[in-house]
Coordinates of C-alpha atoms in Angstrom, one line a residue:
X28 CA -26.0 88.5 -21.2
X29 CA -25.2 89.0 -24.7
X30 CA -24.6 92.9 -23.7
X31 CA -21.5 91.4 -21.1
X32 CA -20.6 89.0 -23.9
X33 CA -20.0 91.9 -26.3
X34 CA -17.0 93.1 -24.0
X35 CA -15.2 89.6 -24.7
X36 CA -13.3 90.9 -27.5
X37 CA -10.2 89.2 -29.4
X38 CA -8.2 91.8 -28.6
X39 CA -9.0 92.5 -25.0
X40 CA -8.2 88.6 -24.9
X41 CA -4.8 89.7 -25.9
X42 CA -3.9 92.9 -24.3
X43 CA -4.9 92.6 -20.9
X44 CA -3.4 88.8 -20.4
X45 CA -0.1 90.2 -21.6
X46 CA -0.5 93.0 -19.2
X47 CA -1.1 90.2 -16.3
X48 CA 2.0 88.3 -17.6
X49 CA 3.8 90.7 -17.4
X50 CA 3.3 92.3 -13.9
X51 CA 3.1 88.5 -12.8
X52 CA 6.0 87.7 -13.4
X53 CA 8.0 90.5 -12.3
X54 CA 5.9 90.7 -8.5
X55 CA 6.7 86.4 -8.6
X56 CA 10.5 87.6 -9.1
X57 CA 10.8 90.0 -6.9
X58 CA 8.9 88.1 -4.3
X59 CA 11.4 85.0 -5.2
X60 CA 14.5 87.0 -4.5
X61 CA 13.1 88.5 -1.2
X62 CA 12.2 85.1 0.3
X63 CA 15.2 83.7 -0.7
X64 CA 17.4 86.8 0.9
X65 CA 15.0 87.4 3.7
X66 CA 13.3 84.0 4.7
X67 CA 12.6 85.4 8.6
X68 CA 10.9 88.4 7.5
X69 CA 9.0 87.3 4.1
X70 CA 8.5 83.8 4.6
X71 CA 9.9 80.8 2.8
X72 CA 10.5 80.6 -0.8
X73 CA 8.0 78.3 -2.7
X74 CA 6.2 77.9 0.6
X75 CA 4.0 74.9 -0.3
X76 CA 7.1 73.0 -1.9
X77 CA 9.0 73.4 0.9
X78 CA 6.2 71.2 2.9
X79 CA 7.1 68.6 0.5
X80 CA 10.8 69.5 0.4
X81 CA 10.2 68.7 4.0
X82 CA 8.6 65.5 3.7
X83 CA 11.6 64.2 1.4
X84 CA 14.7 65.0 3.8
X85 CA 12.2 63.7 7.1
X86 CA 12.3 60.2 5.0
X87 CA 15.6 60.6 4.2
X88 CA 16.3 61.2 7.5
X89 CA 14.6 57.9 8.9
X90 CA 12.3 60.1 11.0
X91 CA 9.3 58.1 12.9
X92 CA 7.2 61.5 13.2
X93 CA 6.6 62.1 9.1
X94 CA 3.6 64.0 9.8
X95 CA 4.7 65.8 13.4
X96 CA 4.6 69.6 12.9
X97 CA 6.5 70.6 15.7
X98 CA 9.2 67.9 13.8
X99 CA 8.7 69.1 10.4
X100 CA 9.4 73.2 11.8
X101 CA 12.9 72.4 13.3
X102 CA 13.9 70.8 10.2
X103 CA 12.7 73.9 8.0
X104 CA 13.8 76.5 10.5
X105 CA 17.1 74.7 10.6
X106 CA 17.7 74.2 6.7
X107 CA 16.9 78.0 6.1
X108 CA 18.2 80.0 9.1
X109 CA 15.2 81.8 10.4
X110 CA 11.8 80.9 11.4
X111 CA 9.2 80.9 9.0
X112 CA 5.8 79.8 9.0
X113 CA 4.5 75.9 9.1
X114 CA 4.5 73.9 5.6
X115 CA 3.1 71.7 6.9
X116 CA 3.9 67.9 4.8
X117 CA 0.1 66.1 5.0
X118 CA 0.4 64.4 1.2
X119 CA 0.9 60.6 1.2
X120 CA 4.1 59.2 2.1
X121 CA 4.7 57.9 -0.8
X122 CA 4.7 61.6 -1.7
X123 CA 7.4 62.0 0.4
X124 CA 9.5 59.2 -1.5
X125 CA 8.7 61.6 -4.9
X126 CA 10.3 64.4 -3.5
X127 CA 13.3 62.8 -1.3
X128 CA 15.8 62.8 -4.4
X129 CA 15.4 66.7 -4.4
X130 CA 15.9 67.1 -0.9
X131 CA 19.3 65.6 -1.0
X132 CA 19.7 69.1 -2.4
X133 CA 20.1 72.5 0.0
X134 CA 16.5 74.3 0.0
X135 CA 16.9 77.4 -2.1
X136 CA 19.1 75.7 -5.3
X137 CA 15.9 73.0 -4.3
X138 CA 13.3 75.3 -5.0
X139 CA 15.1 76.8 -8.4
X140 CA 14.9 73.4 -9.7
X141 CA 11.7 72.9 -9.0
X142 CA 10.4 75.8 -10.2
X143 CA 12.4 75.5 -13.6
X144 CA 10.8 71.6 -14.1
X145 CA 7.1 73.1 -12.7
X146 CA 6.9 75.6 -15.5
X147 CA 8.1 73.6 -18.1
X148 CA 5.5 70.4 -17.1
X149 CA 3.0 73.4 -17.2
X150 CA 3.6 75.2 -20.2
X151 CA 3.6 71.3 -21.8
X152 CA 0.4 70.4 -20.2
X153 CA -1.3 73.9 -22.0
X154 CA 0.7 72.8 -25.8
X155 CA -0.9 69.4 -25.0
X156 CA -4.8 71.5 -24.9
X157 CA -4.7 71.6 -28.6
X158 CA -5.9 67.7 -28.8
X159 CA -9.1 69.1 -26.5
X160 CA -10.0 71.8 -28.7
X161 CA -8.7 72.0 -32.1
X162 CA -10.5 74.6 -33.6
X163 CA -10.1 77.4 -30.8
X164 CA -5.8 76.3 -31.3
X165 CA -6.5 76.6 -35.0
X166 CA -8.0 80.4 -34.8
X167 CA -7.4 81.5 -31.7
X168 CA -4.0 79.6 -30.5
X169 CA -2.0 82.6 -29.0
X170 CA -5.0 83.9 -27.0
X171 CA -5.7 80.6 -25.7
X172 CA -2.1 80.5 -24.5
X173 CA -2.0 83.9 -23.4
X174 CA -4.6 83.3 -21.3
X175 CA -4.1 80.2 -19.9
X176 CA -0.6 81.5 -18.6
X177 CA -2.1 84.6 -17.2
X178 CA -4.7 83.0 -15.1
X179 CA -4.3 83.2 -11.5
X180 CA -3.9 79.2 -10.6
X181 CA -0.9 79.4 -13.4
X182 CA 0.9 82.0 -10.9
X183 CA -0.3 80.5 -7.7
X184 CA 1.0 76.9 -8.5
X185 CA 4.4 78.1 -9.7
X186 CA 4.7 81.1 -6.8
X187 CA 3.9 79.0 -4.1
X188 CA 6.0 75.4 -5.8
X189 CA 2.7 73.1 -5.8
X190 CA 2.2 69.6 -8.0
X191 CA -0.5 71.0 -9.5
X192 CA 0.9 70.7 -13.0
X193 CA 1.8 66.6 -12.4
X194 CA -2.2 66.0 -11.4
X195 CA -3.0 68.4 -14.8
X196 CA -0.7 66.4 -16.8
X197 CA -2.4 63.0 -15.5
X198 CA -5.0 64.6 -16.5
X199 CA -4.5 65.1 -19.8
X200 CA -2.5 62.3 -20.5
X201 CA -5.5 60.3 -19.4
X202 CA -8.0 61.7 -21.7
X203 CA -5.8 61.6 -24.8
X204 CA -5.6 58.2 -23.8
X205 CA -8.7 57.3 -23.6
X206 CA -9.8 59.1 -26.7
X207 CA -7.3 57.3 -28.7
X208 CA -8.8 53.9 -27.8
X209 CA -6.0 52.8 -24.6
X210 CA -8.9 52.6 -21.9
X211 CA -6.2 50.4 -20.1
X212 CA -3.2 53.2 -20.0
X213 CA -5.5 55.8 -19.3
X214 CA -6.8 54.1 -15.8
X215 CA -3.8 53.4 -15.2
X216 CA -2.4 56.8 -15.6
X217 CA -5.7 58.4 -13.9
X218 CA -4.8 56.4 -10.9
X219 CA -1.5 58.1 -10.6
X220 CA -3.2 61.2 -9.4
X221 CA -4.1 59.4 -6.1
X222 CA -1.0 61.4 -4.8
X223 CA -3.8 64.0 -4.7
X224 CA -6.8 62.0 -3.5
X225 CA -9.7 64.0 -3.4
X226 CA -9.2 64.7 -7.0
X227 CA -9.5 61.4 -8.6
X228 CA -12.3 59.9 -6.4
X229 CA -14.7 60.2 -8.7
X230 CA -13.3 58.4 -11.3
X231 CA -13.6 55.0 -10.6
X232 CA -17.5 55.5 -9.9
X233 CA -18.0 57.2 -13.3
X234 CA -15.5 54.1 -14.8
X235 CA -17.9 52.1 -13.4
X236 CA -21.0 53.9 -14.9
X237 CA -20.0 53.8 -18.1
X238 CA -19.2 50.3 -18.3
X239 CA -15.2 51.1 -18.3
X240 CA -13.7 48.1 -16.4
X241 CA -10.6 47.6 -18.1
X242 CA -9.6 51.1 -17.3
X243 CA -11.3 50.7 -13.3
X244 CA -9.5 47.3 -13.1
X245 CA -6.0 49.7 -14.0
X246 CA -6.9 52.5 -12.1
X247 CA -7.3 50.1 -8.9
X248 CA -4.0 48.9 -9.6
X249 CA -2.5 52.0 -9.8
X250 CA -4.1 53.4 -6.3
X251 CA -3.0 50.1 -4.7
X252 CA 0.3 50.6 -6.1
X253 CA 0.7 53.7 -4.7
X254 CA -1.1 52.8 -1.0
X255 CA 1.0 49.5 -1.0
X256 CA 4.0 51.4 -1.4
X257 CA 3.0 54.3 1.6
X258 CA 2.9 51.6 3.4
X259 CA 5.8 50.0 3.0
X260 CA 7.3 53.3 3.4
X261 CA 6.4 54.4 7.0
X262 CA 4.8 51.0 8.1
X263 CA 0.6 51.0 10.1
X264 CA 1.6 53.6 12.3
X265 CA 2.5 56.3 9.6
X266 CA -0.7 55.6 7.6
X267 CA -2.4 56.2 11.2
X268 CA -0.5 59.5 11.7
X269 CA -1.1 61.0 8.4
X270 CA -5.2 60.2 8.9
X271 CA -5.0 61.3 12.1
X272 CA -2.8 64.5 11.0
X273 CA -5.5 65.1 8.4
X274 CA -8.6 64.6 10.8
X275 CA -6.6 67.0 13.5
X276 CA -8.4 70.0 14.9
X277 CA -5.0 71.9 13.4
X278 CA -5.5 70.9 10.3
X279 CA -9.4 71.5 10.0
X280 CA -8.6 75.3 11.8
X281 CA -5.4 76.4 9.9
X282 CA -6.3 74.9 6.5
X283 CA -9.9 73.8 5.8
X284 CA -11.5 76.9 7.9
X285 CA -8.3 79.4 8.0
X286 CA -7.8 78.7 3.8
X287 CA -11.0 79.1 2.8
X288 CA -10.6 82.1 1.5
X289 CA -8.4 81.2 -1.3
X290 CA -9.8 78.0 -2.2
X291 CA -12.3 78.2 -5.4
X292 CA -14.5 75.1 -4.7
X293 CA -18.5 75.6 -3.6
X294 CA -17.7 73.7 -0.1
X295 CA -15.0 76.1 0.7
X296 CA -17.7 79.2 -0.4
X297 CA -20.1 77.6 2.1
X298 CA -18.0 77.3 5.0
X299 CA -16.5 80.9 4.5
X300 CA -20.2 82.6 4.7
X301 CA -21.6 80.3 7.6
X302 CA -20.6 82.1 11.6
X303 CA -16.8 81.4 12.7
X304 CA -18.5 79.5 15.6
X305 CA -19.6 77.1 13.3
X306 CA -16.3 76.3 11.7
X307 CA -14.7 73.4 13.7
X308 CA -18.3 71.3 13.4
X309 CA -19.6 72.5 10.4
X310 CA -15.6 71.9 8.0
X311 CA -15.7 67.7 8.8
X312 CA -19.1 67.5 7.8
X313 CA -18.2 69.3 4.3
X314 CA -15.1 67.1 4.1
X315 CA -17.0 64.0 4.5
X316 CA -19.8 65.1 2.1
X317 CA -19.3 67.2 -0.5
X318 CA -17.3 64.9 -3.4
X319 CA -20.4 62.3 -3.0
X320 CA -22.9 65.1 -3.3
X321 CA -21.0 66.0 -7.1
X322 CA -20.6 62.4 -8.0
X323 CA -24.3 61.4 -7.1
X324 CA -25.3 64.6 -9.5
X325 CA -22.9 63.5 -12.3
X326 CA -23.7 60.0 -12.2
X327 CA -27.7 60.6 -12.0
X328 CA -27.0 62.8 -15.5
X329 CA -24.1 60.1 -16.9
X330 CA -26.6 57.2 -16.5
X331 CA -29.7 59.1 -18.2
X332 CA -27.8 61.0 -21.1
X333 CA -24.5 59.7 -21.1
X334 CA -24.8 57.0 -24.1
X335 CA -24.9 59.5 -26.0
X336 CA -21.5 61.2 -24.6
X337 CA -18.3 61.0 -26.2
X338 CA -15.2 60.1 -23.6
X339 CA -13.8 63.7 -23.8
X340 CA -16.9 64.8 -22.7
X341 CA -17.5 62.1 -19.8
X342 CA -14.2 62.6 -18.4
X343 CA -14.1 66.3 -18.6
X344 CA -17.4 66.7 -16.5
X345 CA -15.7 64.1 -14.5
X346 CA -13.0 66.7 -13.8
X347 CA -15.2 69.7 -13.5
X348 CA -17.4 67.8 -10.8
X349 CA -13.9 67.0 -8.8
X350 CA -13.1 70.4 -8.7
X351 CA -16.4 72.0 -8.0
X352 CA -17.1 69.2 -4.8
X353 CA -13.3 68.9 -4.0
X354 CA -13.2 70.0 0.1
X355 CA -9.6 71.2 -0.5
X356 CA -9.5 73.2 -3.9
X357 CA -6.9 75.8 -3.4
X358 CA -6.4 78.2 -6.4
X359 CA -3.4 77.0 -7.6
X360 CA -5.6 73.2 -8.1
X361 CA -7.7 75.5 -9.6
X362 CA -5.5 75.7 -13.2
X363 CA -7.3 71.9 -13.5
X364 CA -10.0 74.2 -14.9
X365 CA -8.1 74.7 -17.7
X366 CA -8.8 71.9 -19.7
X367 CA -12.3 72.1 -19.0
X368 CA -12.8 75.7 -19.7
X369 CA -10.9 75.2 -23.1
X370 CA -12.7 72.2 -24.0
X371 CA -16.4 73.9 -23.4
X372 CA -15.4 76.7 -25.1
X373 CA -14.4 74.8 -28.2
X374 CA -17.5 72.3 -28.4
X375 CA -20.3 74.7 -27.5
X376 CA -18.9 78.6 -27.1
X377 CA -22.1 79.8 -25.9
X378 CA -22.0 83.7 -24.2
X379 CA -23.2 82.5 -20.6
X380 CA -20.2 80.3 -21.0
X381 CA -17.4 83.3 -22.1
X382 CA -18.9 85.7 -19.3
X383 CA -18.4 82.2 -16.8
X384 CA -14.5 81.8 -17.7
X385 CA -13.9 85.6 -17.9
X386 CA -15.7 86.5 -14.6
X387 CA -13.7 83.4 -12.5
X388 CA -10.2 84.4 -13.9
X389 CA -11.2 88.2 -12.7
X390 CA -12.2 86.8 -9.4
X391 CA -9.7 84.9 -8.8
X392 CA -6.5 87.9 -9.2
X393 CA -8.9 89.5 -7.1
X394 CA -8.4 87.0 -4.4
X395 CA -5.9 89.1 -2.1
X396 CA -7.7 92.4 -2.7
X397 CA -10.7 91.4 -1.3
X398 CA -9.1 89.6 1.2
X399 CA -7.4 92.5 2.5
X400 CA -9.9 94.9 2.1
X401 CA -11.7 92.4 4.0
X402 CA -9.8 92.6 7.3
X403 CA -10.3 96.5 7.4
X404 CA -13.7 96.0 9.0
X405 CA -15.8 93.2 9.9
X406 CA -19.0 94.8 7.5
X407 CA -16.6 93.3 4.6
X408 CA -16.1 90.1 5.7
X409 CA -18.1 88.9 3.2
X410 CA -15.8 90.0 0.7
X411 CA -13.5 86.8 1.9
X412 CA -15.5 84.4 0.8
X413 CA -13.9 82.4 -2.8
X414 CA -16.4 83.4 -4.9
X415 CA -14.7 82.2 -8.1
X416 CA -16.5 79.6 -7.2
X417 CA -20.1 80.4 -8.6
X418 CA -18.7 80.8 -12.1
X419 CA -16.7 77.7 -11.6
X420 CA -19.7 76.2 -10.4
X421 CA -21.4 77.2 -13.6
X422 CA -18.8 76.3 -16.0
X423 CA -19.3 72.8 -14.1
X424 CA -22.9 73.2 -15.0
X425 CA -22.2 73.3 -18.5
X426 CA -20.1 70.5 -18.5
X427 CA -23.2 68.7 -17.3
X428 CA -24.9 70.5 -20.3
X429 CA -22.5 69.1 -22.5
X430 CA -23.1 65.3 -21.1
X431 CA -27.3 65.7 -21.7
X432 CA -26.7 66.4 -25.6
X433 CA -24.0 66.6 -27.9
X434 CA -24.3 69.8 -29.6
X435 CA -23.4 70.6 -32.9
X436 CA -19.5 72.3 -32.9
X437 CA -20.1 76.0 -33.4
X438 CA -16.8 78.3 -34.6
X439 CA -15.6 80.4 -31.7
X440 CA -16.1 83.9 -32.2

């Protein structure tokens, strides 16, 4: 391990993110341009923000059928002049209501928007690590930038349009909260990131371990904000089509089974290596199961060794067991990891840990390679399955680590 370790070196740290940043960006403009010129032939521009595009103009529109597919393609087919593949709109309504002041806008000067307010809420949310680890932004500031924007879920999120950098910034916001002695504020602000369920369900259970109420009684409010207002939006019967549109054969074939490859949490890994012909039984029961499994492990280690844990510390294994369970943890989500890498890295920069972060973030722009060189032949198929996900798992693991004892700060090589 310390062998590998060796390779991690300041200025490979520098060169080769650059390098990514680079080619990045000029493969997400090019790709830009060509879906906005060509939508019939290269697909939609910001694909997943057009689902939510979507969602905005159906409310707008006073449509009964939010979560209707067949509904939601017209409308996208119609609004850019070819027809392009499903984005699908599953998020809350209240979602829906976030997004309708955009989609009084055409599409493509939409998207533009979107993606100029996306980057800047992102490139905030990694100025904002500093608080997290002041002594890797005091030595090693540019690299931790440089890498942070070169990482694959950096890319992902801003290529495709997602909301990943909103449930970052809650995040964040919520821990420097916290830390600062709000526990009040920071609930509440935690409970914002409902608009993303299955990455905030843990938090009222580890609120509730540590002895947090003021901050569970504010995060409560906040998620019953949120539900009260879905459903005064779209009434009983469009709460009962968005479960049922999320518990729909569709949704657990196209997305939970037919995504898995690009997702970066451990129950995605596990339903890409089990048989096909296990998919449609085997994805509900992962669903279902998988965030309890994490929080049961995370609360068994908060209630033995947490006392000793500081907040950061609680809430950031809090974050890395959301994202290692989550049942829907695409790679863009996976820029969450972020704060946790950075954090780990600055308390307790052990070499396991480096060769964890390094070997995910290589994985993970090898996502599509794989992918395709997986459909070549059906010996390779094993090459599809997210395996960013065992050093993810492991930087979870030390996360864990971090909760059990409080080690001294070491200076980051």
């Amino acid at each position: 391990m310390p062998r590998i370790d060796a390779l991690i070196t300041p200025q490979r740290l520098r060169v080769y993110p650059i390098l990514l940043i680079v080619a990045g960006a000029v493969g997400l403009l090019a790709g830009s341009l060509a879906r906005i010129i060509d939508p019939g032939t290269q697909g939609a521009f910001l694909p997943d923000y057009l689902a939510h595009w979507t969602g905005g103009r159906l409310l707008l529109d006073g449509a009964d059928n939010l979560y209707d597919p067949a509904v939601q393609s017209e409308l996208q087919g119609r609004e850019l002049g070819a027809e392009v593949p499903l984005a699908w709109f599953v998020s809350l309504p209240v979602v829906a209501a976030l997004y309708a002041p955009l989609a009084l806008i055409p599409y493509n000067l939409s998207g533009i928007l979107w993606f100029v307010l996306n980057a800047a809420l992102l490139w905030w949310c990694f100025l904002g690590l500093r608080f997290l680890a002041p002594r890797l932004f005091q030595n090693r500031r540019t690299t931790v930038l440089l890498c942070a924007l070169a990482a694959p879920p950096t890319f992902e999120a801003l290529g495709s349009g997602q909301d990943s950098a909103f449930v970052l910034a809650v995040w964040l916001i919520g821990i420097r909260l916290f830390t600062h002695g709000y526990p009040g504020w920071a609930g509440a602000v935690l409970g914002l990131g409902f608009t993303k369920p299955q990455l905030v369900l843990v938090i009222p259970l580890v609120l509730l371990a540590v002895r947090s109420y003021k901050a569970l009684a504010a995060f409560i409010v906040s998620v019953t904000a949120i539900a009260a207002a879905s459903l005064a939006l779209v009434g009983v019967d469009g709460i009962r089509q968005w479960t049922a549109a999320l518990a729909s054969p569709l949704y657990m074939t196209e997305v939970q089974e037919g995504q898995a490859w690009k997702m970066t949490g451990l129950p995605s890994l596990l339903q890409s290596l089990l048989p096909p012909e296990w998919g449609q039984a085997v994805a509900p029961i992962l669903t279902l199961i998988s965030l309890p499994i994490g929080a049961a492990v995370l609360l068994t280690v908060l209630l033995r060794h947490g006392a000793t844990a500081d907040t950061a510390t609680v809430l950031i294994a809090t974050l890395a067991t959301s994202l290692t369970f989550s049942p829907h943890l695409a790679t863009y989500d996976a820029v969450l990891f972020v704060p946790v890498a950075v954090y780990l890295l600055d308390r307790w920069p052990h070499p396991g840990l480096r060769v964890a972060v390094v070997l995910a973030f290589v994985l993970m722009w090898l996502v599509a390679p794989l992918h395709l060189a997986a459909g070549m032949s059906p010996w390779l198929s094993a090459l599809d399955a997210p395996w960013s996900a065992l050093p993810l798992a492991a930087i979870w693991v030390a996360s864990l680590r971090a909760l059990r004892s409080e080690l001294p700060a070491r200076r980051p090589r």
